[in-house]
PDB file of C-alpha atoms in Angstrom:
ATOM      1  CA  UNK A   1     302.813-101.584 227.996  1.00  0.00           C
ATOM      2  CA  UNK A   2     299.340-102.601 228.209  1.00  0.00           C
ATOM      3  CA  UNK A   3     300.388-104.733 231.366  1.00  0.00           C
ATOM      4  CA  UNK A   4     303.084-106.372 229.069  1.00  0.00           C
ATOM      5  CA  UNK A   5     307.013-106.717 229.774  1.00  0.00           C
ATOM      6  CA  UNK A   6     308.125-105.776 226.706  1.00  0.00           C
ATOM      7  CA  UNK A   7     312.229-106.384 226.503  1.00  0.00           C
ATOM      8  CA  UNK A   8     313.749-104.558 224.311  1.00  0.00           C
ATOM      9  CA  UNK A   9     317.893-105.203 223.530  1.00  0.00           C
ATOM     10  CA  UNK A  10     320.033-102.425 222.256  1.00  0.00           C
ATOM     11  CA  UNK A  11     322.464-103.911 219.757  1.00  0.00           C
ATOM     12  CA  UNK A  12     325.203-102.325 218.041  1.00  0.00           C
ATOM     13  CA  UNK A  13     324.940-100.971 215.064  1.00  0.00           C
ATOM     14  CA  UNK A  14     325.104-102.748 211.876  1.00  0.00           C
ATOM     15  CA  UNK A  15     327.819-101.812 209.472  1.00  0.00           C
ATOM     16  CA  UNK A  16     328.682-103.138 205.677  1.00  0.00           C
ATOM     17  CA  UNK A  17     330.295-106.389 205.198  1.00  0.00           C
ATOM     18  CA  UNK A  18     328.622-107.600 209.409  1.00  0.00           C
ATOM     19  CA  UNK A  19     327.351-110.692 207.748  1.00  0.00           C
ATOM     20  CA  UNK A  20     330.265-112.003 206.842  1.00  0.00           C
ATOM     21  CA  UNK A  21     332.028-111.205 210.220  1.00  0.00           C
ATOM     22  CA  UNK A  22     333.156-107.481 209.943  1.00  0.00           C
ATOM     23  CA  UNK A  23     332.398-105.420 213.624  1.00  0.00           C
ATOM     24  CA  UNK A  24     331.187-108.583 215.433  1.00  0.00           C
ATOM     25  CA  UNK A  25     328.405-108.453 212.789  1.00  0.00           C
ATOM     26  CA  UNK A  26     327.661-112.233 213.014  1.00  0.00           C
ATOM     27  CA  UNK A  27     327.242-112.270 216.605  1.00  0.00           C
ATOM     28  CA  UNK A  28     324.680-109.147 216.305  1.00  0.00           C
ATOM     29  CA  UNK A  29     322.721-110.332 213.949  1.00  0.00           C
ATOM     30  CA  UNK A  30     322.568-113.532 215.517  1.00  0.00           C
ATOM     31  CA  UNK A  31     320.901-112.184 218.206  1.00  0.00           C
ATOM     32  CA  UNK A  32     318.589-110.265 216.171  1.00  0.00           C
ATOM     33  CA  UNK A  33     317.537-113.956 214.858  1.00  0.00           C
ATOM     34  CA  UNK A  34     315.483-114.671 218.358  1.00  0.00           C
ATOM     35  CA  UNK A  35     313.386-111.705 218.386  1.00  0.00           C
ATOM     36  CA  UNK A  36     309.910-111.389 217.787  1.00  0.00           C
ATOM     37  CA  UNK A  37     310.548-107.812 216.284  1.00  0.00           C
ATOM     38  CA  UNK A  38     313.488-105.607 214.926  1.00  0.00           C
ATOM     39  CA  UNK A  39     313.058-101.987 214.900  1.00  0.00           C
ATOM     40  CA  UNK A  40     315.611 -99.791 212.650  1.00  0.00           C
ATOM     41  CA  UNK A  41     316.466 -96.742 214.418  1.00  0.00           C
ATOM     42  CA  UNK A  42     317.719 -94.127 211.783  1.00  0.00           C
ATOM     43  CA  UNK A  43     318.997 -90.355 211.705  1.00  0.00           C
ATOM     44  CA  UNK A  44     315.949 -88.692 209.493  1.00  0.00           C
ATOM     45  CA  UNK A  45     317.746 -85.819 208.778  1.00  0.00           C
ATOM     46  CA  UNK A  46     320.583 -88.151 206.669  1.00  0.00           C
ATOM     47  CA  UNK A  47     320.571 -90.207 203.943  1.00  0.00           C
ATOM     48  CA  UNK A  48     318.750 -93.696 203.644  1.00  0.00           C
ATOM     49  CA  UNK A  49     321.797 -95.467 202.122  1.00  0.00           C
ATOM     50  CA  UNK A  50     322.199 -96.639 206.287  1.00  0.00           C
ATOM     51  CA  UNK A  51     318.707 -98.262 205.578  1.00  0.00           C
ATOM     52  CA  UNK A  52     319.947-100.285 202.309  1.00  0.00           C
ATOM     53  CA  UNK A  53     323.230-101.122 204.137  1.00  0.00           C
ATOM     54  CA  UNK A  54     321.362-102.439 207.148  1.00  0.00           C
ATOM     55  CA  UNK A  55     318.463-104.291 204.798  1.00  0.00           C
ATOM     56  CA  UNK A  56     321.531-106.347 202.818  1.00  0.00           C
ATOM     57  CA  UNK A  57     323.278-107.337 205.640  1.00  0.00           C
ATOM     58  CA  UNK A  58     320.195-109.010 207.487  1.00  0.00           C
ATOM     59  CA  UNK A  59     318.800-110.541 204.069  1.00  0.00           C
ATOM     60  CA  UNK A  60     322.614-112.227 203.519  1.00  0.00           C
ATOM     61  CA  UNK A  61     322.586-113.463 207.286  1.00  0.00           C
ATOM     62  CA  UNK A  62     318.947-115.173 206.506  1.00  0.00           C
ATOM     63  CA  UNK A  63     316.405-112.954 207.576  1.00  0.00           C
ATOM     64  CA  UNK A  64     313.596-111.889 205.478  1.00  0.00           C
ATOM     65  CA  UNK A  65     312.119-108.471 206.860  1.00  0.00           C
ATOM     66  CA  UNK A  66     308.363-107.936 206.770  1.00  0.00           C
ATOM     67  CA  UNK A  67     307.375-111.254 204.916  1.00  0.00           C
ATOM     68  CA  UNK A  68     305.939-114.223 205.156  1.00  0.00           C
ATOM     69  CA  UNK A  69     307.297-118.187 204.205  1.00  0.00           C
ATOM     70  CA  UNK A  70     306.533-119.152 201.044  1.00  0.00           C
ATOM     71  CA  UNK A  71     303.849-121.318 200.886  1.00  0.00           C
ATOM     72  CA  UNK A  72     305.363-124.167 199.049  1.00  0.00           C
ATOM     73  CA  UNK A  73     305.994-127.653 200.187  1.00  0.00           C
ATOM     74  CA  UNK A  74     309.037-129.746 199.076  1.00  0.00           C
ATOM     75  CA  UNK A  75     308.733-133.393 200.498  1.00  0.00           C
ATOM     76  CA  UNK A  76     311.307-135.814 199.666  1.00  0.00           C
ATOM     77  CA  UNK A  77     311.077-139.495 198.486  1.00  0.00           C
ATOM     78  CA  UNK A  78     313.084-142.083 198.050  1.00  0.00           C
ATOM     79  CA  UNK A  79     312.382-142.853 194.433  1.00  0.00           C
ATOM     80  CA  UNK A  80     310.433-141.390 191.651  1.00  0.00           C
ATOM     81  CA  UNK A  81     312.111-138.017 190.646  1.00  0.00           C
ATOM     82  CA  UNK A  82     310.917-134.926 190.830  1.00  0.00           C
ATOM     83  CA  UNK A  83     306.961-133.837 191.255  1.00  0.00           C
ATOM     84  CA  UNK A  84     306.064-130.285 190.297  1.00  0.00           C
ATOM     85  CA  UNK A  85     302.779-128.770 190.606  1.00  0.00           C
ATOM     86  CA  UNK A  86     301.899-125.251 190.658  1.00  0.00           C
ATOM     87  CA  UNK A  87     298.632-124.083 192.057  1.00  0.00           C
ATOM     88  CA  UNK A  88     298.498-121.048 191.609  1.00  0.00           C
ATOM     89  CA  UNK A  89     299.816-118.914 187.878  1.00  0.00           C
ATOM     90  CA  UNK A  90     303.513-118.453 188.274  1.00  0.00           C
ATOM     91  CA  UNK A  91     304.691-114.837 186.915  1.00  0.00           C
ATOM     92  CA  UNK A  92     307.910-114.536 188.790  1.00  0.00           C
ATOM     93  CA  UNK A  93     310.515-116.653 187.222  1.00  0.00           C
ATOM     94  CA  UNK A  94     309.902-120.026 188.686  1.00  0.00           C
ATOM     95  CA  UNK A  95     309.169-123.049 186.070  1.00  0.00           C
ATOM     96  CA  UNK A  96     309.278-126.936 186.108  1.00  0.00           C
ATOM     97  CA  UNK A  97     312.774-127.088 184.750  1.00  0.00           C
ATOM     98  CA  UNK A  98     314.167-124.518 187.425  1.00  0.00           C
ATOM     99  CA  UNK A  99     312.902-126.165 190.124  1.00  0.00           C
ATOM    100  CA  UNK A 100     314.596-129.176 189.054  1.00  0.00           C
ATOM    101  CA  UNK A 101     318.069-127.222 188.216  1.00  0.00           C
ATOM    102  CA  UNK A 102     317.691-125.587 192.015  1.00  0.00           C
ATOM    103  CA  UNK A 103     316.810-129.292 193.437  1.00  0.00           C
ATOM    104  CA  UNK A 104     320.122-130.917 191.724  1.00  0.00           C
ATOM    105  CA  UNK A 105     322.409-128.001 193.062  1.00  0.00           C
ATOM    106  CA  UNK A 106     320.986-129.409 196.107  1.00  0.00           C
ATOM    107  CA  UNK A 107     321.830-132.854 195.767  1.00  0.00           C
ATOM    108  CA  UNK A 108     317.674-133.531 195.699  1.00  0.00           C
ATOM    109  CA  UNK A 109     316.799-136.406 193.018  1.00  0.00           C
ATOM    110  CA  UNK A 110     313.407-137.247 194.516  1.00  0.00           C
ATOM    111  CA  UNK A 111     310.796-134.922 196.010  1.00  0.00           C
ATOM    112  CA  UNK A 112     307.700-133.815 195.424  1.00  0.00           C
ATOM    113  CA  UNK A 113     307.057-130.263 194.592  1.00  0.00           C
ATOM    114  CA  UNK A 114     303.869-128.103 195.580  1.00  0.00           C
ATOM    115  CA  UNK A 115     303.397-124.433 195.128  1.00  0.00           C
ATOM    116  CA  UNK A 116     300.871-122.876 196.185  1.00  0.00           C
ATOM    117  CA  UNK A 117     301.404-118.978 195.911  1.00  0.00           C
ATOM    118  CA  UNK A 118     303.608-116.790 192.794  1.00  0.00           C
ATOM    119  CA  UNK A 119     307.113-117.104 194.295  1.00  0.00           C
ATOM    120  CA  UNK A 120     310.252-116.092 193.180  1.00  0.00           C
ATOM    121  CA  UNK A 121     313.306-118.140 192.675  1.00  0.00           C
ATOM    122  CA  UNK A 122     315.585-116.675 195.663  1.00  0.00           C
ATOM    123  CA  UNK A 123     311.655-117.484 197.547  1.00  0.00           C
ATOM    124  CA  UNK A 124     312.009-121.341 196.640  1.00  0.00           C
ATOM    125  CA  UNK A 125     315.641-121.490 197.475  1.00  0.00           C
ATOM    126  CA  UNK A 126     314.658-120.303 201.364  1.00  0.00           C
ATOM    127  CA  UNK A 127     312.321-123.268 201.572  1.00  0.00           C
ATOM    128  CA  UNK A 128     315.347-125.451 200.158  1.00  0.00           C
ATOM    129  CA  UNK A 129     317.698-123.668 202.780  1.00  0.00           C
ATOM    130  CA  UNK A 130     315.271-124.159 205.803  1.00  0.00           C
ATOM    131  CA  UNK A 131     316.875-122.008 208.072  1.00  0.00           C
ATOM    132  CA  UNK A 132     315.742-118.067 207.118  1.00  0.00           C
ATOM    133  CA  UNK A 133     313.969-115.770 209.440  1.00  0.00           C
ATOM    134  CA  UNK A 134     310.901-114.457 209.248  1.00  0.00           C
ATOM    135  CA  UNK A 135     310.704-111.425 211.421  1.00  0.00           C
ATOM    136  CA  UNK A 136     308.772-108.065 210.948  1.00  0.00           C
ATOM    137  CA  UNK A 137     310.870-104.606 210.814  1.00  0.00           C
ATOM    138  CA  UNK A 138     309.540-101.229 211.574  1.00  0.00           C
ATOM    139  CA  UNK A 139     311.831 -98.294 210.920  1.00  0.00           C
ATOM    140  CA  UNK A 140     312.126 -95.624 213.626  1.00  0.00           C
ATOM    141  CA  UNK A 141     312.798 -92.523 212.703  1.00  0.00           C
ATOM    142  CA  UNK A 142     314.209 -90.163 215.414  1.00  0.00           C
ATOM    143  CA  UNK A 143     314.799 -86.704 215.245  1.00  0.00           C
ATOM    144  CA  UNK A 144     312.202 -85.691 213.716  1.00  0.00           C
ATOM    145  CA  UNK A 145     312.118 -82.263 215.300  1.00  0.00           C
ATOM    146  CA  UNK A 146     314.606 -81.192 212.946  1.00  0.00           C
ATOM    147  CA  UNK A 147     312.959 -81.939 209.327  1.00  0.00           C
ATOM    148  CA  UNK A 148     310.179 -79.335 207.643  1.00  0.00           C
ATOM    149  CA  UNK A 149     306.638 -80.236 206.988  1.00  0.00           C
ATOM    150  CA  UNK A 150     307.354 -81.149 203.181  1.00  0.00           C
ATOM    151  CA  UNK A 151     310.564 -83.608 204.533  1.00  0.00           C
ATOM    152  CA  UNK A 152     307.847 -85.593 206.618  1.00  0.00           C
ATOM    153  CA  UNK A 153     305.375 -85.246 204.003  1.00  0.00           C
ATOM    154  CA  UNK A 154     308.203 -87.584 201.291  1.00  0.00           C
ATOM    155  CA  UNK A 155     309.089 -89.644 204.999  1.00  0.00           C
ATOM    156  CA  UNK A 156     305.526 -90.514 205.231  1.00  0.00           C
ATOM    157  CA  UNK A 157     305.222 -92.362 202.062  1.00  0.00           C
ATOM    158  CA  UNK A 158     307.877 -94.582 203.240  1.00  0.00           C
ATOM    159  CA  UNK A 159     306.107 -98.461 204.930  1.00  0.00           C
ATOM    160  CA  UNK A 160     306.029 -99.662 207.947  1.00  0.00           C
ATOM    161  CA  UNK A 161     308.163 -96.628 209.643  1.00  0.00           C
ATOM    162  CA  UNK A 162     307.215 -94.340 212.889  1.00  0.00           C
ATOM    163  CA  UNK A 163     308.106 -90.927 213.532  1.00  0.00           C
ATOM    164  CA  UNK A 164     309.711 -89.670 216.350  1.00  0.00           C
ATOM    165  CA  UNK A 165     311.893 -87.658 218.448  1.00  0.00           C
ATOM    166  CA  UNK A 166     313.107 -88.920 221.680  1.00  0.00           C
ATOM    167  CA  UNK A 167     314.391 -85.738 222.681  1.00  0.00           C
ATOM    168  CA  UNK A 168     310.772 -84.160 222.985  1.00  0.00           C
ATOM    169  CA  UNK A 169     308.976 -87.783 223.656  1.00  0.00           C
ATOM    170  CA  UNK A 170     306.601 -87.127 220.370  1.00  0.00           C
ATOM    171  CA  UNK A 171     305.085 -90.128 218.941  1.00  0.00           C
ATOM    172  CA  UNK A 172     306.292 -92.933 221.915  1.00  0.00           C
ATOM    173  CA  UNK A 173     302.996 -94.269 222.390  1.00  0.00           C
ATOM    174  CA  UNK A 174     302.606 -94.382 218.654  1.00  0.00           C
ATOM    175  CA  UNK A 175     305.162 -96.657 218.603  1.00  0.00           C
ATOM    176  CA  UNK A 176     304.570 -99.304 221.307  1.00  0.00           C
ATOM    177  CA  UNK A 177     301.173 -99.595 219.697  1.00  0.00           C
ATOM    178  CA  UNK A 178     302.819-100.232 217.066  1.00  0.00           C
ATOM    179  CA  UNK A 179     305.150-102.910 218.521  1.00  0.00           C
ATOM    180  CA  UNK A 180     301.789-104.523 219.694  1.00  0.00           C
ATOM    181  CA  UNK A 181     300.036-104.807 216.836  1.00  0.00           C
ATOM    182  CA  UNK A 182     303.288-106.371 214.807  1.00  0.00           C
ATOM    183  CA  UNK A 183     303.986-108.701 217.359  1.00  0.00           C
ATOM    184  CA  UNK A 184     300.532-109.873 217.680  1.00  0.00           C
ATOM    185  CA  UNK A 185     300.541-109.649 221.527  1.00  0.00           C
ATOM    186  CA  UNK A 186     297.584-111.103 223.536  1.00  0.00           C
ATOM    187  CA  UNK A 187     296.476-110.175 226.826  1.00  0.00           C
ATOM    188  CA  UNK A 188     294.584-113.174 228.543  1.00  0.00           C
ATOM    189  CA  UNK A 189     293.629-112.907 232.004  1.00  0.00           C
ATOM    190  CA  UNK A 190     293.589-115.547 234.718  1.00  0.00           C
ATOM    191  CA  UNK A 191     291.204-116.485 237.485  1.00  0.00           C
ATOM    192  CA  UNK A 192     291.403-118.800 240.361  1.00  0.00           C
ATOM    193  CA  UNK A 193     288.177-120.202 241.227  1.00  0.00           C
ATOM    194  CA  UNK A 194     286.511-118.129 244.029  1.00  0.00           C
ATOM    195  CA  UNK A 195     288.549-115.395 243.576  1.00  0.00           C
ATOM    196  CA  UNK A 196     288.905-112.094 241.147  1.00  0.00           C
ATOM    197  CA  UNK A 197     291.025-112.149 238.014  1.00  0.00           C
ATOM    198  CA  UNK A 198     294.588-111.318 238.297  1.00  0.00           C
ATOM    199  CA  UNK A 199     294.644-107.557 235.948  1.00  0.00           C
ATOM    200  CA  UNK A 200     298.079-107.200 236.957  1.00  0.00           C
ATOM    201  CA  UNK A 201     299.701-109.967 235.517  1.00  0.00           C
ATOM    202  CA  UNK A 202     298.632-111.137 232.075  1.00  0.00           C
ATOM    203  CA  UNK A 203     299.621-114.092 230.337  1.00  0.00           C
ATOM    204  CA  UNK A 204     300.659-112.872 226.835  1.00  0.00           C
ATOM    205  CA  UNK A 205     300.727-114.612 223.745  1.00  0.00           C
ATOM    206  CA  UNK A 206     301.417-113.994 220.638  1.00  0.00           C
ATOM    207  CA  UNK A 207     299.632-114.973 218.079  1.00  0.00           C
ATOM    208  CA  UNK A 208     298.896-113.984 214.341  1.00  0.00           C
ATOM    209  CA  UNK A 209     295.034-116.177 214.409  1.00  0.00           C
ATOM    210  CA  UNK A 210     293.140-116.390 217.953  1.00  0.00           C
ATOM    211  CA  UNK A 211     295.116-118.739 220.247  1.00  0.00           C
ATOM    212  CA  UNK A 212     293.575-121.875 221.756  1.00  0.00           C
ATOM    213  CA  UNK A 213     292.723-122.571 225.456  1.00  0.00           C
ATOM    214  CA  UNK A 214     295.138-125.550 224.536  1.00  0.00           C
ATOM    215  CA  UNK A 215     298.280-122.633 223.468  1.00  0.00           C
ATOM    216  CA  UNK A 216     296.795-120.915 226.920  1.00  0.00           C
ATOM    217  CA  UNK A 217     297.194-123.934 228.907  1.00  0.00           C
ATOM    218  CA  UNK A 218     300.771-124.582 227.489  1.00  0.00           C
ATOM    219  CA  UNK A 219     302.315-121.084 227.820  1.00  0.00           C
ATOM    220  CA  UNK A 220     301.383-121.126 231.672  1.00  0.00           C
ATOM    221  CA  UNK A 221     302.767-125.113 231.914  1.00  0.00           C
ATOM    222  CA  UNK A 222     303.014-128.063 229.310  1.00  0.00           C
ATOM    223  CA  UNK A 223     301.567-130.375 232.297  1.00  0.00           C
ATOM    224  CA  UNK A 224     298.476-128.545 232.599  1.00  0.00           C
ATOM    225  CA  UNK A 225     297.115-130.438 229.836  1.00  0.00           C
ATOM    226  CA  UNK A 226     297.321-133.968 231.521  1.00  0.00           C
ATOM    227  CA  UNK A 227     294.969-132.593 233.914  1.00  0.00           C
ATOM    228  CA  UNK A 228     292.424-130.166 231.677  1.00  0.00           C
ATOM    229  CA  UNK A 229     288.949-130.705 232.184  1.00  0.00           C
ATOM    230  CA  UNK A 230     287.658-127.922 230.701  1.00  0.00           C
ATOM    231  CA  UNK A 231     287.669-123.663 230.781  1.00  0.00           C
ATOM    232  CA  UNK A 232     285.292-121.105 231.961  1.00  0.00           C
ATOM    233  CA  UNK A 233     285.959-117.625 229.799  1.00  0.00           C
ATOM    234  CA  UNK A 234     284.750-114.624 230.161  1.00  0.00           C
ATOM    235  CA  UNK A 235     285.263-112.260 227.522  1.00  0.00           C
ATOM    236  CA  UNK A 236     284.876-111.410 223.567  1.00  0.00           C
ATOM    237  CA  UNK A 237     285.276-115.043 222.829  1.00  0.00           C
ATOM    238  CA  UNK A 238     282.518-116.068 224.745  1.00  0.00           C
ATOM    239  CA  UNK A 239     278.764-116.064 223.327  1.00  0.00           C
ATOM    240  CA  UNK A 240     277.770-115.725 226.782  1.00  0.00           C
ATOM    241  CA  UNK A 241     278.698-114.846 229.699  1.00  0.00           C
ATOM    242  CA  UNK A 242     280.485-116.857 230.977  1.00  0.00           C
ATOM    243  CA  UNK A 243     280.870-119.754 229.127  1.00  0.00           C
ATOM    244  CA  UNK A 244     282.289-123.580 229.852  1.00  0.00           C
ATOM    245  CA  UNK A 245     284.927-124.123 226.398  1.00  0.00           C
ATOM    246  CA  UNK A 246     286.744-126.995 225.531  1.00  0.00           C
ATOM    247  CA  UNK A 247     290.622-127.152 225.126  1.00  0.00           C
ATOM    248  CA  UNK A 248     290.255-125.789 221.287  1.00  0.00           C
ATOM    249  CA  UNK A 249     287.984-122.747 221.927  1.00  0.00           C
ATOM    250  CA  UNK A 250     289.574-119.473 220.297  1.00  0.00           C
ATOM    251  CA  UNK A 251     290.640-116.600 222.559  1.00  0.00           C
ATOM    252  CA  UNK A 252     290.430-113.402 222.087  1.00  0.00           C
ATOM    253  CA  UNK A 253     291.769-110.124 223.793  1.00  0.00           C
ATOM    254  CA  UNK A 254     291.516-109.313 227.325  1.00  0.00           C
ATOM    255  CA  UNK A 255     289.576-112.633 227.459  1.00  0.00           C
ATOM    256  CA  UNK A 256     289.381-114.207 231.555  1.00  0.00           C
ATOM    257  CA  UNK A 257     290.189-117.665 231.843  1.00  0.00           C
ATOM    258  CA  UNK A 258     289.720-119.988 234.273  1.00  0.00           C
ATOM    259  CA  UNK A 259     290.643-123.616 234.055  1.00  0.00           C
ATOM    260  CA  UNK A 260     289.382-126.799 235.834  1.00  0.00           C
ATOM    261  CA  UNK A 261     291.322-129.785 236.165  1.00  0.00           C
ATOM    262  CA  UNK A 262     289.418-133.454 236.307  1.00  0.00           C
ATOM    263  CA  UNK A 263     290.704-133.776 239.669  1.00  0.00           C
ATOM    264  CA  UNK A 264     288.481-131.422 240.959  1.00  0.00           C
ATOM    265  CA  UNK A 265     289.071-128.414 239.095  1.00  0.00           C
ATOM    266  CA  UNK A 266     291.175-124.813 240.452  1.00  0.00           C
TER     267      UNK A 266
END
């Protein structure tokens, strides 16, 4: 899609009680862990409980759907006690004195405390944790062919879902632009000196803010770096055309790239 290998694993479906083992849950969900997107797939013509089901069993495995982390530091000292701050009004049920009940279930005596958005409690016990995924959901409905106008209509209030019916191929591209946009896909464009850029092949990154010429460099080889002289783009980015960027210039979309090494340059 939009030059784009876009792999997409078919796991087995998640049933009650898969986070603690039942089905082969743990090993399915584990795998859902490494993507860079989940979709949902459900029946729309039956009940959401399968949604609920599916939501529980990911959020007791350690994956938070469609959010972001907290933006909260804990660091720990050696000595001192415990630091709390809050900059910013908390409304959600988070306080000096639970922080410091959370941080002695914990076994934490010294650490300093920062937070710097409303949070909730289960919110500042991920940060303790340290190991919960962050990884955005869209649910796919399929079979829509069979649901009235007015079923839709109460479907459509529903967020971040997509419509479909694979039987009649309605709404596909809807949904891979879709993928896109959640996965914050890239397309960057390469160009040997001397010769045309390469539209076949993109380099894709992903990326919620405008990746560097240095995240460029590294997704095509870590060494490049040792070498980097500088890079001529072509593209949004550029304020003309083209133009000779350093290793922190901001990319955009369907930028071209080409990159010259001290030795002489590619």
């Amino acid at each position: 899609y939009k030059g784009a290998r876009i792999q997409v694993l078919d796991l087995p479906g998640i049933i009650e009680g898969a986070a603690e083992g039942k089905g082969r849950g743990r090993q399915v969900i584990s795998t859902a862990r490494t993507c860079n997107m989940i979709l949902i797939v459900l029946d729309a013509g039956k009940p959401l409980t399968h949604k609920k089901i599916i939501e529980q069993e990911l959020f007791s495995f350690g994956i938070r759907i469609n959010q972001k982390p907290p933006n909260v530091k804990i660091v720990k000292k050696e000595n001192g006690g415990i630091g709390y701050q809050e900059n910013v009004l908390q409304t959600k049920g988070m306080t000096n004195e639970v922080a410091r009940v959370i941080l002695k279930e914990y076994k934490i005596s010294c650490a300093e405390v920062i937070l710097r958005e409303d949070i909730t409690v289960d919110q500042f016990i991920d940060v303790i944790e340290g190991n919960r995924a962050y990884i955005p959901v869209l649910y796919v409905f399929n079979k829509i062919d069979s649901l009235t106008i007015e079923e839709l209509d109460i479907l459509d209030q529903m967020p971040n879902y997509v419509p479909l019916s694979s039987q009649h191929g309605w709404n596909i591209e809807e949904l891979m632009q879709e993928i896109w946009d959640r996965c914050n896909m890239l397309r960057i464009y390469t160009k040997p000196r001397g010769q045309i850029p390469d539209y076949e092949e993109p380099v894709i990154l992903h990326s919620e803010k405008s990746p560097t010429i240095e995240e460029f460099c590294n997704r095509l080889h870590k060494s490049i770096m040792n070498e980097f002289s500088h890079a001529v783009v072509w593209g949004r980015s550029a304020k003309h055309q083209p133009q000779r960027c350093g290793k922190d210039h901001l990319l955009q979309d369907e930028d071209i790239v080409q990159i010259c090494k001290k030795t002489g340059g590619k």
